[in-house]
GROMACS .gro file of C-alpha atoms in nm:
model
  281
    1MET     CA    1  -8.440  -4.290   2.017
    2PRO     CA    2  -8.633  -4.470   1.709
    3ILE     CA    3  -8.960  -4.314   1.572
    4ASP     CA    4  -9.269  -4.538   1.661
    5THR     CA    5  -9.327  -4.676   1.368
    6HIS     CA    6  -9.688  -4.690   1.479
    7SER     CA    7  -9.925  -4.494   1.299
    8PRO     CA    8 -10.251  -4.478   1.403
    9ALA     CA    9 -10.568  -4.366   1.188
   10PRO     CA   10 -10.711  -3.982   1.281
   11THR     CA   11 -10.988  -4.055   1.528
   12PRO     CA   12 -11.255  -3.768   1.696
   13GLY     CA   13 -11.121  -3.895   2.024
   14ASN     CA   14 -10.699  -3.876   1.902
   15ALA     CA   15 -10.805  -3.549   1.855
   16SER     CA   16 -10.958  -3.464   2.118
   17LEU     CA   17 -10.668  -3.546   2.339
   18LEU     CA   18 -10.456  -3.298   2.098
   19ASN     CA   19 -10.662  -3.049   2.176
   20ALA     CA   20 -10.684  -3.082   2.548
   21LEU     CA   21 -10.309  -3.166   2.513
   22SER     CA   22 -10.289  -2.788   2.358
   23ARG     CA   23 -10.544  -2.614   2.643
   24LEU     CA   24 -10.335  -2.830   2.886
   25ALA     CA   25 -10.016  -2.617   2.783
   26SER     CA   26 -10.128  -2.295   2.654
   27ASP     CA   27 -10.318  -2.236   3.019
   28THR     CA   28  -9.996  -2.379   3.179
   29LEU     CA   29  -9.776  -2.083   2.981
   30ALA     CA   30 -10.065  -1.798   3.001
   31ARG     CA   31 -10.020  -1.831   3.353
   32GLN     CA   32  -9.629  -1.852   3.392
   33SER     CA   33  -9.563  -1.614   3.132
   34GLU     CA   34  -9.790  -1.371   3.323
   35GLU     CA   35  -9.577  -1.414   3.622
   36LEU     CA   36  -9.238  -1.353   3.413
   37PHE     CA   37  -9.366  -1.040   3.270
   38VAL     CA   38  -9.415  -0.876   3.606
   39ALA     CA   39  -9.078  -0.973   3.672
   40MET     CA   40  -8.974  -0.829   3.398
   41ARG     CA   41  -9.078  -0.490   3.484
   42GLN     CA   42  -8.937  -0.488   3.800
   43VAL     CA   43  -8.609  -0.580   3.635
   44MET     CA   44  -8.624  -0.268   3.407
   45ILE     CA   45  -8.681  -0.044   3.736
   46ASP     CA   46  -8.389  -0.192   3.917
   47LEU     CA   47  -8.143  -0.166   3.603
   48ALA     CA   48  -8.249   0.205   3.526
   49GLY     CA   49  -8.167   0.248   3.881
   50SER     CA   50  -7.838   0.035   3.859
   51THR     CA   51  -7.686   0.290   3.610
   52PRO     CA   52  -7.563   0.641   3.665
   53VAL     CA   53  -7.611   0.748   3.295
   54MET     CA   54  -7.914   0.912   3.264
   55SER     CA   55  -7.987   0.793   2.871
   56GLU     CA   56  -7.929   0.433   3.021
   57GLN     CA   57  -8.210   0.495   3.208
   58GLN     CA   58  -8.447   0.642   3.016
   59ARG     CA   59  -8.379   0.341   2.761
   60PHE     CA   60  -8.474   0.102   3.063
   61LEU     CA   61  -8.764   0.314   3.120
   62ASP     CA   62  -8.871   0.301   2.787
   63ALA     CA   63  -8.847  -0.057   2.747
   64MET     CA   64  -9.068  -0.092   3.069
   65ARG     CA   65  -9.356   0.099   2.918
   66GLU     CA   66  -9.311  -0.036   2.615
   67LEU     CA   67  -9.350  -0.396   2.769
   68ALA     CA   68  -9.684  -0.293   2.922
   69GLN     CA   69  -9.831  -0.168   2.626
   70SER     CA   70  -9.661  -0.475   2.430
   71GLN     CA   71  -9.767  -0.744   2.660
   72GLU     CA   72 -10.165  -0.874   2.582
   73GLU     CA   73  -9.985  -0.900   2.170
   74VAL     CA   74  -9.657  -1.087   2.287
   75GLN     CA   75  -9.837  -1.338   2.512
   76ALA     CA   76 -10.118  -1.389   2.184
   77ASP     CA   77  -9.844  -1.432   1.952
   78PHE     CA   78  -9.615  -1.715   2.204
   79LEU     CA   79  -9.944  -1.903   2.276
   80ALA     CA   80 -10.042  -1.883   1.870
   81ARG     CA   81  -9.711  -2.041   1.807
   82ILE     CA   82  -9.727  -2.295   2.046
   83PHE     CA   83 -10.114  -2.396   1.896
   84THR     CA   84  -9.889  -2.419   1.593
   85GLY     CA   85  -9.689  -2.683   1.699
   86PHE     CA   86  -9.961  -2.887   1.786
   87ALA     CA   87 -10.150  -2.817   1.418
   88ARG     CA   88  -9.859  -2.950   1.303
   89ILE     CA   89  -9.812  -3.290   1.477
   90GLY     CA   90 -10.214  -3.337   1.430
   91ARG     CA   91 -10.202  -3.315   1.048
   92PRO     CA   92 -10.068  -3.604   0.852
   93ALA     CA   93  -9.716  -3.621   0.730
   94ALA     CA   94  -9.659  -3.350   0.443
   95ALA     CA   95  -9.354  -3.329   0.264
   96GLY     CA   96  -9.159  -2.961   0.354
   97PRO     CA   97  -9.088  -2.731   0.051
   98ALA     CA   98  -8.770  -2.692  -0.076
   99ILE     CA   99  -8.479  -2.475   0.088
  100ARG     CA  100  -8.461  -2.242  -0.166
  101ALA     CA  101  -8.085  -2.182  -0.204
  102GLU     CA  102  -8.180  -1.748  -0.239
  103SER     CA  103  -8.353  -1.771   0.106
  104LEU     CA  104  -8.066  -1.824   0.290
  105ALA     CA  105  -7.922  -1.557   0.443
  106LEU     CA  106  -7.636  -1.513   0.712
  107VAL     CA  107  -7.740  -1.446   1.054
  108SER     CA  108  -7.681  -1.165   1.270
  109PRO     CA  109  -7.537  -1.189   1.624
  110GLU     CA  110  -7.843  -1.096   1.773
  111GLU     CA  111  -7.987  -1.424   1.662
  112ILE     CA  112  -7.658  -1.642   1.753
  113GLU     CA  113  -7.723  -1.453   2.076
  114ARG     CA  114  -8.073  -1.565   2.114
  115HIS     CA  115  -8.003  -1.896   1.991
  116VAL     CA  116  -7.737  -2.004   2.213
  117LEU     CA  117  -7.964  -1.813   2.536
  118ALA     CA  118  -8.262  -2.069   2.411
  119THR     CA  119  -8.052  -2.368   2.413
  120GLY     CA  120  -7.921  -2.377   2.673
  121MET     CA  121  -8.209  -2.335   2.948
  122ALA     CA  122  -8.366  -2.575   2.669
  123ASN     CA  123  -8.101  -2.796   2.761
  124ARG     CA  124  -8.089  -2.790   3.132
  125ALA     CA  125  -8.465  -2.808   3.133
  126ARG     CA  126  -8.470  -3.135   2.912
  127ASN     CA  127  -8.213  -3.278   3.133
  128ARG     CA  128  -8.409  -3.254   3.480
  129ALA     CA  129  -8.719  -3.357   3.303
  130GLN     CA  130  -8.590  -3.596   3.088
  131LYS     CA  131  -8.752  -3.953   3.219
  132ALA     CA  132  -9.124  -3.735   3.188
  133LEU     CA  133  -9.115  -3.601   2.872
  134LEU     CA  134  -8.977  -3.923   2.692
  135GLN     CA  135  -9.299  -4.114   2.860
  136LEU     CA  136  -9.500  -3.775   2.739
  137HIS     CA  137  -9.316  -3.794   2.340
  138GLU     CA  138  -9.436  -4.210   2.402
  139ARG     CA  139  -9.838  -4.162   2.453
  140MET     CA  140  -9.819  -3.874   2.218
  141LEU     CA  141  -9.694  -4.095   1.906
  142ARG     CA  142 -10.000  -4.328   2.018
  143VAL     CA  143 -10.282  -4.019   1.949
  144THR     CA  144 -10.141  -3.852   1.654
  145PRO     CA  145 -10.198  -3.944   1.279
  146ALA     CA  146  -9.847  -3.958   1.231
  147PRO     CA  147  -9.483  -4.036   1.414
  148PHE     CA  148  -9.307  -3.707   1.476
  149GLU     CA  149  -8.913  -3.672   1.607
  150GLU     CA  150  -8.914  -3.545   1.952
  151GLN     CA  151  -8.716  -3.214   1.868
  152ASP     CA  152  -9.047  -3.123   1.662
  153ASN     CA  153  -9.262  -3.217   2.005
  154PRO     CA  154  -9.451  -2.924   2.088
  155PHE     CA  155  -9.385  -2.947   2.478
  156ASP     CA  156  -9.007  -2.997   2.383
  157PRO     CA  157  -8.847  -2.680   2.618
  158ALA     CA  158  -8.632  -2.598   2.297
  159ASN     CA  159  -8.971  -2.513   2.135
  160ILE     CA  160  -9.127  -2.337   2.388
  161ALA     CA  161  -8.837  -2.099   2.462
  162ALA     CA  162  -8.779  -2.042   2.083
  163ALA     CA  163  -9.216  -1.991   2.075
  164PHE     CA  164  -9.140  -1.712   2.322
  165LEU     CA  165  -8.821  -1.536   2.239
  166GLU     CA  166  -8.956  -1.503   1.844
  167ALA     CA  167  -9.227  -1.333   1.983
  168CYS     CA  168  -9.074  -1.115   2.234
  169ALA     CA  169  -8.763  -1.059   1.982
  170ARG     CA  170  -8.947  -0.654   1.838
  171TRP     CA  171  -8.929  -0.575   2.235
  172SER     CA  172  -8.567  -0.816   2.326
  173ALA     CA  173  -8.382  -0.670   2.051
  174ALA     CA  174  -8.261  -0.292   2.331
  175PRO     CA  175  -7.910  -0.392   2.397
  176GLY     CA  176  -7.926  -0.542   2.777
  177ILE     CA  177  -8.240  -0.718   2.810
  178LEU     CA  178  -8.224  -1.040   2.596
  179ARG     CA  179  -7.977  -1.184   2.902
  180PRO     CA  180  -8.221  -1.136   3.240
  181LEU     CA  181  -8.556  -1.193   2.966
  182CYS     CA  182  -8.372  -1.544   2.927
  183SER     CA  183  -8.303  -1.559   3.280
  184HIS     CA  184  -8.640  -1.474   3.477
  185PHE     CA  185  -8.801  -1.714   3.153
  186GLU     CA  186  -8.578  -1.982   3.259
  187ALA     CA  187  -8.686  -1.924   3.595
  188SER     CA  188  -9.073  -1.839   3.590
  189VAL     CA  189  -9.176  -2.136   3.306
  190LEU     CA  190  -8.888  -2.376   3.231
  191SER     CA  191  -8.826  -2.420   3.576
  192GLY     CA  192  -9.142  -2.592   3.622
  193ILE     CA  193  -9.182  -2.765   3.321
  194ASP     CA  194  -9.182  -3.073   3.500
  195GLU     CA  195  -9.501  -3.012   3.642
  196LEU     CA  196  -9.645  -2.954   3.329
  197TYR     CA  197  -9.480  -3.270   3.146
  198ARG     CA  198  -9.679  -3.512   3.461
  199ALA     CA  199  -9.994  -3.294   3.427
  200ALA     CA  200  -9.991  -3.416   3.083
  201ASN     CA  201  -9.943  -3.740   3.095
  202GLU     CA  202 -10.181  -3.843   3.366
  203LEU     CA  203 -10.418  -3.640   3.110
  204LEU     CA  204 -10.332  -3.970   2.864
  205VAL     CA  205 -10.283  -4.239   3.152
  206SER     CA  206 -10.658  -4.132   3.218
  207ALA     CA  207 -10.774  -4.195   2.888
  208GLY     CA  208 -10.605  -4.551   2.862
  209VAL     CA  209 -10.317  -4.460   2.673
  210LEU     CA  210  -9.969  -4.637   2.798
  211PRO     CA  211 -10.016  -4.736   3.136
  212ASP     CA  212  -9.821  -4.528   3.449
  213PRO     CA  213  -9.516  -4.793   3.426
  214SER     CA  214  -9.528  -4.774   3.799
  215SER     CA  215  -9.869  -4.870   3.842
  216ILE     CA  216  -9.749  -5.151   3.713
  217THR     CA  217  -9.797  -5.481   3.952
  218ARG     CA  218  -9.538  -5.717   3.899
  219PRO     CA  219  -9.662  -6.080   4.007
  220THR     CA  220  -9.485  -6.262   4.272
  221ARG     CA  221  -9.315  -6.571   4.226
  222LYS     CA  222  -9.359  -6.869   4.373
  223PRO     CA  223  -9.030  -7.058   4.572
  224GLU     CA  224  -8.985  -7.375   4.343
  225THR     CA  225  -8.980  -7.652   4.508
  226ALA     CA  226  -8.795  -7.984   4.444
  227PRO     CA  227  -9.019  -8.221   4.232
  228ASP     CA  228  -9.142  -8.547   4.419
  229SER     CA  229  -8.918  -8.854   4.230
  230GLY     CA  230  -9.134  -9.127   4.439
  231LYS     CA  231  -8.794  -9.301   4.597
  232THR     CA  232  -8.790  -9.252   4.967
  233ALA     CA  233  -8.453  -9.102   5.102
  234PRO     CA  234  -8.261  -9.453   5.265
  235LYS     CA  235  -8.265  -9.484   5.660
  236PRO     CA  236  -7.963  -9.515   5.820
  237ALA     CA  237  -7.889  -9.880   5.996
  238GLY     CA  238  -8.084  -9.971   6.270
  239ALA     CA  239  -8.274  -9.667   6.264
  240PRO     CA  240  -8.630  -9.755   6.396
  241GLU     CA  241  -8.919  -9.748   6.141
  242PRO     CA  242  -9.137  -9.469   6.157
  243GLY     CA  243  -9.415  -9.640   6.274
  244ALA     CA  244  -9.298  -9.831   6.554
  245SER     CA  245  -9.459  -9.837   6.842
  246ALA     CA  246  -9.369  -9.837   7.231
  247ALA     CA  247  -9.462 -10.150   7.240
  248THR     CA  248  -9.217 -10.261   7.022
  249LEU     CA  249  -8.955 -10.040   7.231
  250GLN     CA  250  -9.001 -10.223   7.541
  251GLU     CA  251  -8.988 -10.565   7.383
  252ILE     CA  252  -8.608 -10.424   7.301
  253THR     CA  253  -8.562 -10.312   7.654
  254ASP     CA  254  -8.666 -10.605   7.803
  255LEU     CA  255  -8.401 -10.863   7.581
  256LEU     CA  256  -8.129 -10.602   7.657
  257ALA     CA  257  -8.228 -10.664   8.047
  258ARG     CA  258  -8.225 -11.043   7.977
  259LEU     CA  259  -7.856 -11.075   7.838
  260ARG     CA  260  -7.714 -10.845   8.114
  261GLY     CA  261  -7.868 -11.079   8.390
  262THR     CA  262  -7.768 -11.410   8.188
  263ALA     CA  263  -7.391 -11.229   8.151
  264ALA     CA  264  -7.381 -11.156   8.557
  265ARG     CA  265  -7.500 -11.545   8.657
  266SER     CA  266  -7.220 -11.660   8.379
  267GLU     CA  267  -6.997 -11.436   8.571
  268GLU     CA  268  -7.072 -11.552   8.964
  269HIS     CA  269  -7.071 -11.925   8.803
  270THR     CA  270  -6.701 -11.902   8.687
  271SER     CA  271  -6.600 -11.780   9.028
  272GLU     CA  272  -6.770 -12.030   9.239
  273LEU     CA  273  -6.581 -12.316   9.073
  274GLN     CA  274  -6.293 -12.139   9.015
  275SER     CA  275  -6.308 -12.174   9.398
  276GLN     CA  276  -6.411 -12.504   9.399
  277PHE     CA  277  -6.103 -12.596   9.176
  278ARG     CA  278  -5.824 -12.402   9.393
  279ILE     CA  279  -5.929 -12.557   9.759
  280SER     CA  280  -5.937 -12.943   9.600
  281TYR     CA  281  -5.579 -12.885   9.476
   0.00000   0.00000   0.00000
């Protein structure tokens, strides 16, 4: 989608909001990564117990001990990369360094596998929480000094996954460790990413940055009425006036009765004349 060209001037309020977002992300990810490391230690024990080869058992046990020793270092590196992502969007845009041809190199098979695994789990997480992530991105554009692309958002699952795997690169390079590591990272961290987005959106909404669409009350439309033209519909022939009184109706009734009486007397008179004519004849 196109970038919003709105580019607010840096203010202390906007900077504090970005700092609050970075703290929210780092606190949440630190807690989730702690659960991940606990799960990974058990995974190493299970992998060691599932292989009958002694050398394989020793390799997994050594990986478990190395993880326990380097956990704090890996976590610190992971969170530092997250902070770097927020710092990057928190400063005015600048032209990036030119890519030098001599700096390009072939990608190793391990890096390709890491990229494929990270892309797959990031896409699944993004599809599950796409609406909340898009709303968060639109709000963040209101508090950053320059627009930035969606793929550069530090909240994007691909950036979170890449930061973690790069922090674990040395430890996860041992054969058989990268895949279970990615599987547990997706289960422990990315599966609950929508909760992080919800909290981040609530933080910005409470600060007055774009209201929640679900909280906007739409005005109720009143039913339309036909305009009064000032003309009255014609009355059927013989219909009484709306204001006809009971006396008027009684007069009509009496008139009908008199007419019926006159007709009856006329019939009697006609019969009497016919009788006299027959007698005289």
